[in-house]
Amino acid sequence: MRILVVEDEIELARLIRRALERERIDIELAHTGDKGLEKALTGTFDGIILDRMLPGMDGLSICYELRLAGVNTPVLILSALRDLDRRVEGLENGADDYLGKPFAFEELIARVHALTRRASQRYLPDVLAVGSVAMHIHRRSVSVGGRAVELTPTEFSLLEFLLRNADQALTRDQILEHVWGYDADPEGNVVDLYIHYLRRKLQVDGPGSPIETVRGVGYRLRAD
Ligand code: CA
């Protein structure tokens, strides 16, 4: 097992390394946020221990950037800020667990084992990314080619359904049932109307649009 430790307190980083190496866990260290992100983006670790307060980029931003880039390595945030809001903030940014400083090394080791065990059993992605479109489920944010896009709740649900079923032709009835929750459409064209809104907001209108019209069926989000 190989773990990346991003911690700017040199002495603490050294102690973490020693504790984990006794467990036969390979450790790579980074002492700044920027270096940590660079290494973490390689996606070659089984887990990441991330200090929250770091010079350069902070731990939560690193975590968010990783998820946005589609790197799903489990993350344990270390932080001296122990209150609940901070913990929730960490988890919303895509962290998997949170440990307040100071901590016992036995607890850190137990958390690392739990983290990597859970990750191998199941992973529900918090970021859906298809082509240039990325959606962060918990933050309820969407970006296209790195540009943030504001969506209404209905547009968000519609895009989420398209992203989760990328490359599949979806009928208007399927879309209606999943996004609006009923199968009768009194207006007759609510799906078409919202697809139009979505294309316009994503600025992906026209022949090159990743949201394709499937004639006689409905719509498909192209996954290339
Ligand atoms: Ca620190």
mmCIF file of C-alpha atoms and ligand atoms in Angstrom:
data_model
loop_
_atom_site.group_PDB
_atom_site.id
_atom_site.type_symbol
_atom_site.label_atom_id
_atom_site.label_comp_id
_atom_site.label_asym_id
_atom_site.label_seq_id
_atom_site.Cartn_x
_atom_site.Cartn_y
_atom_site.Cartn_z
ATOM 1 C CA MET A 1 0.000 0.000 0.000
ATOM 2 C CA ARG A 2 1.233 3.463 -0.904
ATOM 3 C CA ILE A 3 0.034 6.625 0.839
ATOM 4 C CA LEU A 4 0.744 10.269 0.051
ATOM 5 C CA VAL A 5 1.156 12.479 3.133
ATOM 6 C CA VAL A 6 0.811 16.231 2.568
ATOM 7 C CA GLU A 7 1.852 17.968 5.791
ATOM 8 C CA ASP A 8 3.887 21.153 6.225
ATOM 9 C CA GLU A 9 4.948 20.478 9.817
ATOM 10 C CA ILE A 10 8.190 18.619 9.116
ATOM 11 C CA GLU A 11 8.403 16.906 12.499
ATOM 12 C CA LEU A 12 4.782 15.708 12.390
ATOM 13 C CA ALA A 13 5.256 14.484 8.797
ATOM 14 C CA ARG A 14 8.304 12.514 9.946
ATOM 15 C CA LEU A 15 6.333 10.920 12.814
ATOM 16 C CA ILE A 16 3.446 9.993 10.506
ATOM 17 C CA ARG A 17 5.908 8.425 8.089
ATOM 18 C CA ARG A 18 7.501 6.387 10.879
ATOM 19 C CA ALA A 19 4.146 5.205 12.256
ATOM 20 C CA LEU A 20 2.842 4.116 8.844
ATOM 21 C CA GLU A 21 6.096 2.507 7.717
ATOM 22 C CA ARG A 22 5.911 0.283 10.793
ATOM 23 C CA GLU A 23 2.619 -0.948 9.253
ATOM 24 C CA ARG A 24 4.504 -1.752 6.026
ATOM 25 C CA ILE A 25 2.825 1.157 4.256
ATOM 26 C CA ASP A 26 4.968 3.019 1.700
ATOM 27 C CA ILE A 27 4.954 6.764 2.221
ATOM 28 C CA GLU A 28 5.538 9.662 -0.093
ATOM 29 C CA LEU A 29 5.812 13.096 1.531
ATOM 30 C CA ALA A 30 4.950 16.565 0.269
ATOM 31 C CA HIS A 31 5.343 19.678 2.421
ATOM 32 C CA THR A 32 3.427 22.269 0.392
ATOM 33 C CA GLY A 33 -0.051 22.328 -1.106
ATOM 34 C CA ASP A 34 1.170 22.794 -4.671
ATOM 35 C CA LYS A 35 3.593 19.894 -4.481
ATOM 36 C CA GLY A 36 0.917 17.781 -2.812
ATOM 37 C CA LEU A 37 -1.608 18.447 -5.582
ATOM 38 C CA GLU A 38 0.974 17.705 -8.268
ATOM 39 C CA LYS A 39 1.761 14.313 -6.735
ATOM 40 C CA ALA A 40 -1.861 13.492 -5.896
ATOM 41 C CA LEU A 41 -2.960 14.171 -9.495
ATOM 42 C CA THR A 42 -0.868 11.220 -10.660
ATOM 43 C CA GLY A 43 -3.618 9.040 -9.157
ATOM 44 C CA THR A 44 -1.068 6.388 -8.191
ATOM 45 C CA PHE A 45 -1.734 6.299 -4.421
ATOM 46 C CA ASP A 46 -4.048 4.059 -2.398
ATOM 47 C CA GLY A 47 -4.860 6.934 -0.060
ATOM 48 C CA ILE A 48 -3.937 10.530 0.751
ATOM 49 C CA ILE A 49 -3.484 12.099 4.180
ATOM 50 C CA LEU A 50 -4.008 15.784 3.676
ATOM 51 C CA ASP A 51 -3.335 18.539 6.196
ATOM 52 C CA ARG A 52 -5.977 21.249 5.999
ATOM 53 C CA MET A 53 -3.780 24.299 6.580
ATOM 54 C CA LEU A 54 -0.857 24.311 4.139
ATOM 55 C CA PRO A 55 1.365 26.936 2.567
ATOM 56 C CA GLY A 56 0.234 27.572 -1.011
ATOM 57 C CA MET A 57 -2.926 25.635 -1.714
ATOM 58 C CA ASP A 58 -4.969 24.487 1.318
ATOM 59 C CA GLY A 59 -6.103 20.899 1.847
ATOM 60 C CA LEU A 60 -9.776 21.424 0.980
ATOM 61 C CA SER A 61 -8.912 23.070 -2.345
ATOM 62 C CA ILE A 62 -6.552 20.225 -3.192
ATOM 63 C CA CYS A 63 -9.302 17.739 -2.448
ATOM 64 C CA TYR A 64 -11.805 19.650 -4.576
ATOM 65 C CA GLU A 65 -9.355 19.944 -7.497
ATOM 66 C CA LEU A 66 -8.623 16.222 -7.324
ATOM 67 C CA ARG A 67 -12.296 15.255 -7.503
ATOM 68 C CA LEU A 68 -12.865 17.690 -10.337
ATOM 69 C CA ALA A 69 -9.992 16.098 -12.239
ATOM 70 C CA GLY A 70 -11.628 12.695 -11.722
ATOM 71 C CA VAL A 71 -9.001 11.400 -9.258
ATOM 72 C CA ASN A 72 -10.928 9.237 -6.776
ATOM 73 C CA THR A 73 -8.118 8.344 -4.337
ATOM 74 C CA PRO A 74 -9.593 8.286 -0.796
ATOM 75 C CA VAL A 75 -8.642 11.338 1.261
ATOM 76 C CA LEU A 76 -8.288 11.753 5.035
ATOM 77 C CA ILE A 77 -8.154 15.398 6.107
ATOM 78 C CA LEU A 78 -6.078 16.335 9.164
ATOM 79 C CA SER A 79 -7.011 19.533 10.875
ATOM 80 C CA ALA A 80 -6.720 21.441 14.111
ATOM 81 C CA LEU A 81 -10.169 22.898 13.418
ATOM 82 C CA ARG A 82 -12.350 20.391 15.165
ATOM 83 C CA ASP A 83 -15.796 21.903 15.003
ATOM 84 C CA LEU A 84 -18.569 20.276 13.046
ATOM 85 C CA ASP A 85 -18.884 22.911 10.295
ATOM 86 C CA ARG A 86 -15.272 22.412 9.285
ATOM 87 C CA ARG A 87 -15.773 18.671 9.222
ATOM 88 C CA VAL A 88 -18.823 19.006 6.982
ATOM 89 C CA GLU A 89 -16.936 21.442 4.760
ATOM 90 C CA GLY A 90 -14.167 18.880 4.335
ATOM 91 C CA LEU A 91 -16.582 16.119 3.411
ATOM 92 C CA GLU A 92 -18.427 18.371 0.969
ATOM 93 C CA ASN A 93 -15.170 19.025 -0.821
ATOM 94 C CA GLY A 94 -14.861 15.328 -1.526
ATOM 95 C CA ALA A 95 -12.855 14.161 1.506
ATOM 96 C CA ASP A 96 -13.708 10.672 2.774
ATOM 97 C CA ASP A 97 -12.769 11.117 6.426
ATOM 98 C CA TYR A 98 -11.596 13.739 8.852
ATOM 99 C CA LEU A 99 -9.299 13.539 11.873
ATOM 100 C CA GLY A 100 -8.797 16.382 14.337
ATOM 101 C CA LYS A 101 -5.337 17.332 15.612
ATOM 102 C CA PRO A 102 -3.882 16.317 17.948
ATOM 103 C CA PHE A 103 -4.544 12.631 17.295
ATOM 104 C CA ALA A 104 -3.134 9.300 18.490
ATOM 105 C CA PHE A 105 -1.095 7.473 15.849
ATOM 106 C CA GLU A 106 -3.079 4.284 16.546
ATOM 107 C CA GLU A 107 -6.194 6.155 15.495
ATOM 108 C CA LEU A 108 -4.534 7.514 12.352
ATOM 109 C CA ILE A 109 -3.452 4.015 11.345
ATOM 110 C CA ALA A 110 -6.927 2.606 11.993
ATOM 111 C CA ARG A 111 -8.477 5.382 9.882
ATOM 112 C CA VAL A 112 -6.051 4.784 7.007
ATOM 113 C CA HIS A 113 -6.873 1.083 6.979
ATOM 114 C CA ALA A 114 -10.630 1.791 7.091
ATOM 115 C CA LEU A 115 -10.294 4.385 4.337
ATOM 116 C CA THR A 116 -8.504 2.136 1.879
ATOM 117 C CA ARG A 117 -10.727 -0.839 2.760
ATOM 118 C CA ARG A 118 -13.911 1.145 2.111
ATOM 119 C CA ALA A 119 -12.519 2.527 -1.120
ATOM 120 C CA SER A 120 -11.817 -0.938 -2.461
ATOM 121 C CA GLN A 121 -15.382 -2.044 -1.645
ATOM 122 C CA ARG A 122 -17.371 0.736 -3.200
ATOM 123 C CA TYR A 123 -16.966 4.158 -4.628
ATOM 124 C CA LEU A 124 -19.812 6.492 -5.432
ATOM 125 C CA PRO A 125 -18.370 9.315 -7.489
ATOM 126 C CA ASP A 126 -19.159 12.804 -6.288
ATOM 127 C CA VAL A 127 -18.021 14.315 -9.562
ATOM 128 C CA LEU A 128 -19.578 13.327 -12.875
ATOM 129 C CA ALA A 129 -17.391 14.328 -15.793
ATOM 130 C CA VAL A 130 -18.152 13.634 -19.452
ATOM 131 C CA GLY A 131 -16.141 15.384 -22.149
ATOM 132 C CA SER A 132 -15.800 19.025 -21.148
ATOM 133 C CA VAL A 133 -18.816 18.940 -18.789
ATOM 134 C CA ALA A 134 -18.151 18.369 -15.050
ATOM 135 C CA MET A 135 -20.762 18.219 -12.289
ATOM 136 C CA HIS A 136 -20.012 18.255 -8.556
ATOM 137 C CA ILE A 137 -23.009 16.563 -6.948
ATOM 138 C CA HIS A 138 -22.690 17.792 -3.334
ATOM 139 C CA ARG A 139 -21.668 21.301 -4.267
ATOM 140 C CA ARG A 140 -24.356 21.331 -6.918
ATOM 141 C CA SER A 141 -21.973 23.098 -9.272
ATOM 142 C CA VAL A 142 -21.411 22.586 -12.978
ATOM 143 C CA SER A 143 -18.575 23.662 -15.250
ATOM 144 C CA VAL A 144 -17.946 23.423 -18.979
ATOM 145 C CA GLY A 145 -14.307 23.482 -20.020
ATOM 146 C CA GLY A 146 -13.488 24.918 -16.566
ATOM 147 C CA ARG A 147 -16.091 27.718 -16.868
ATOM 148 C CA ALA A 148 -18.728 27.732 -14.091
ATOM 149 C CA VAL A 149 -22.355 27.544 -15.257
ATOM 150 C CA GLU A 150 -25.426 28.426 -13.140
ATOM 151 C CA LEU A 151 -28.310 25.977 -13.533
ATOM 152 C CA THR A 152 -31.811 25.887 -12.069
ATOM 153 C CA PRO A 153 -32.680 22.761 -10.003
ATOM 154 C CA THR A 154 -34.596 21.261 -12.951
ATOM 155 C CA GLU A 155 -31.771 21.912 -15.411
ATOM 156 C CA PHE A 156 -29.335 20.398 -12.901
ATOM 157 C CA SER A 157 -31.439 17.223 -12.559
ATOM 158 C CA LEU A 158 -31.773 16.940 -16.328
ATOM 159 C CA LEU A 159 -28.019 17.293 -16.871
ATOM 160 C CA GLU A 160 -27.302 14.821 -14.045
ATOM 161 C CA PHE A 161 -29.595 12.245 -15.703
ATOM 162 C CA LEU A 162 -27.850 12.776 -19.065
ATOM 163 C CA LEU A 163 -24.385 12.501 -17.479
ATOM 164 C CA ARG A 164 -25.264 9.322 -15.558
ATOM 165 C CA ASN A 165 -26.495 7.764 -18.799
ATOM 166 C CA ALA A 166 -23.873 9.167 -21.147
ATOM 167 C CA ASP A 167 -23.824 7.656 -24.641
ATOM 168 C CA GLN A 168 -27.286 6.147 -24.233
ATOM 169 C CA ALA A 169 -30.266 7.312 -26.226
ATOM 170 C CA LEU A 170 -32.912 8.408 -23.717
ATOM 171 C CA THR A 171 -36.557 8.734 -24.672
ATOM 172 C CA ARG A 172 -38.552 11.821 -23.745
ATOM 173 C CA ASP A 173 -40.688 9.612 -21.480
ATOM 174 C CA GLN A 174 -37.639 8.294 -19.612
ATOM 175 C CA ILE A 175 -36.316 11.810 -19.138
ATOM 176 C CA LEU A 176 -39.725 13.087 -18.039
ATOM 177 C CA GLU A 177 -40.188 10.307 -15.520
ATOM 178 C CA HIS A 178 -36.712 10.667 -13.984
ATOM 179 C CA VAL A 179 -36.440 14.425 -13.928
ATOM 180 C CA TRP A 180 -40.054 15.533 -13.410
ATOM 181 C CA GLY A 181 -41.271 12.368 -11.719
ATOM 182 C CA TYR A 182 -44.425 11.833 -13.761
ATOM 183 C CA ASP A 183 -45.245 10.436 -17.162
ATOM 184 C CA ALA A 184 -47.942 12.839 -18.314
ATOM 185 C CA ASP A 185 -46.754 15.994 -20.004
ATOM 186 C CA PRO A 186 -49.606 18.483 -20.350
ATOM 187 C CA GLU A 187 -47.496 20.986 -22.277
ATOM 188 C CA GLY A 188 -46.181 18.342 -24.641
ATOM 189 C CA ASN A 189 -42.702 19.770 -25.012
ATOM 190 C CA VAL A 190 -41.258 20.385 -21.543
ATOM 191 C CA VAL A 191 -38.311 18.040 -22.212
ATOM 192 C CA ASP A 192 -37.452 19.738 -25.508
ATOM 193 C CA LEU A 193 -37.751 23.128 -23.854
ATOM 194 C CA TYR A 194 -35.342 22.257 -21.033
ATOM 195 C CA ILE A 195 -32.878 20.604 -23.414
ATOM 196 C CA HIS A 196 -32.913 23.910 -25.287
ATOM 197 C CA TYR A 197 -32.232 25.842 -22.044
ATOM 198 C CA LEU A 198 -29.424 23.471 -21.144
ATOM 199 C CA ARG A 199 -27.704 23.700 -24.529
ATOM 200 C CA ARG A 200 -27.932 27.462 -24.387
ATOM 201 C CA LYS A 201 -26.532 27.718 -20.844
ATOM 202 C CA LEU A 202 -23.728 25.268 -21.545
ATOM 203 C CA GLN A 203 -23.071 27.158 -24.784
ATOM 204 C CA VAL A 204 -22.946 23.895 -26.611
ATOM 205 C CA ASP A 205 -25.710 24.694 -29.087
ATOM 206 C CA GLY A 206 -25.335 23.790 -32.748
ATOM 207 C CA PRO A 207 -24.083 20.754 -34.691
ATOM 208 C CA GLY A 208 -21.071 20.155 -32.394
ATOM 209 C CA SER A 209 -23.232 19.966 -29.259
ATOM 210 C CA PRO A 210 -22.517 16.982 -26.981
ATOM 211 C CA ILE A 211 -26.271 16.878 -26.259
ATOM 212 C CA GLU A 212 -27.455 15.163 -29.429
ATOM 213 C CA THR A 213 -30.969 14.839 -30.734
ATOM 214 C CA VAL A 214 -31.775 11.214 -31.526
ATOM 215 C CA ARG A 215 -34.474 11.458 -34.163
ATOM 216 C CA GLY A 216 -37.718 9.737 -33.267
ATOM 217 C CA VAL A 217 -36.376 8.833 -29.809
ATOM 218 C CA GLY A 218 -35.104 11.686 -27.657
ATOM 219 C CA TYR A 219 -31.652 12.790 -26.599
ATOM 220 C CA ARG A 220 -28.175 11.474 -25.896
ATOM 221 C CA LEU A 221 -25.128 13.014 -24.205
ATOM 222 C CA ARG A 222 -22.092 12.068 -26.285
ATOM 223 C CA ALA A 223 -19.251 10.733 -24.138
ATOM 224 C CA ASP A 224 -16.214 11.337 -26.375
HETATM 225 CA CA CA B 1 -0.385 22.706 8.583
#
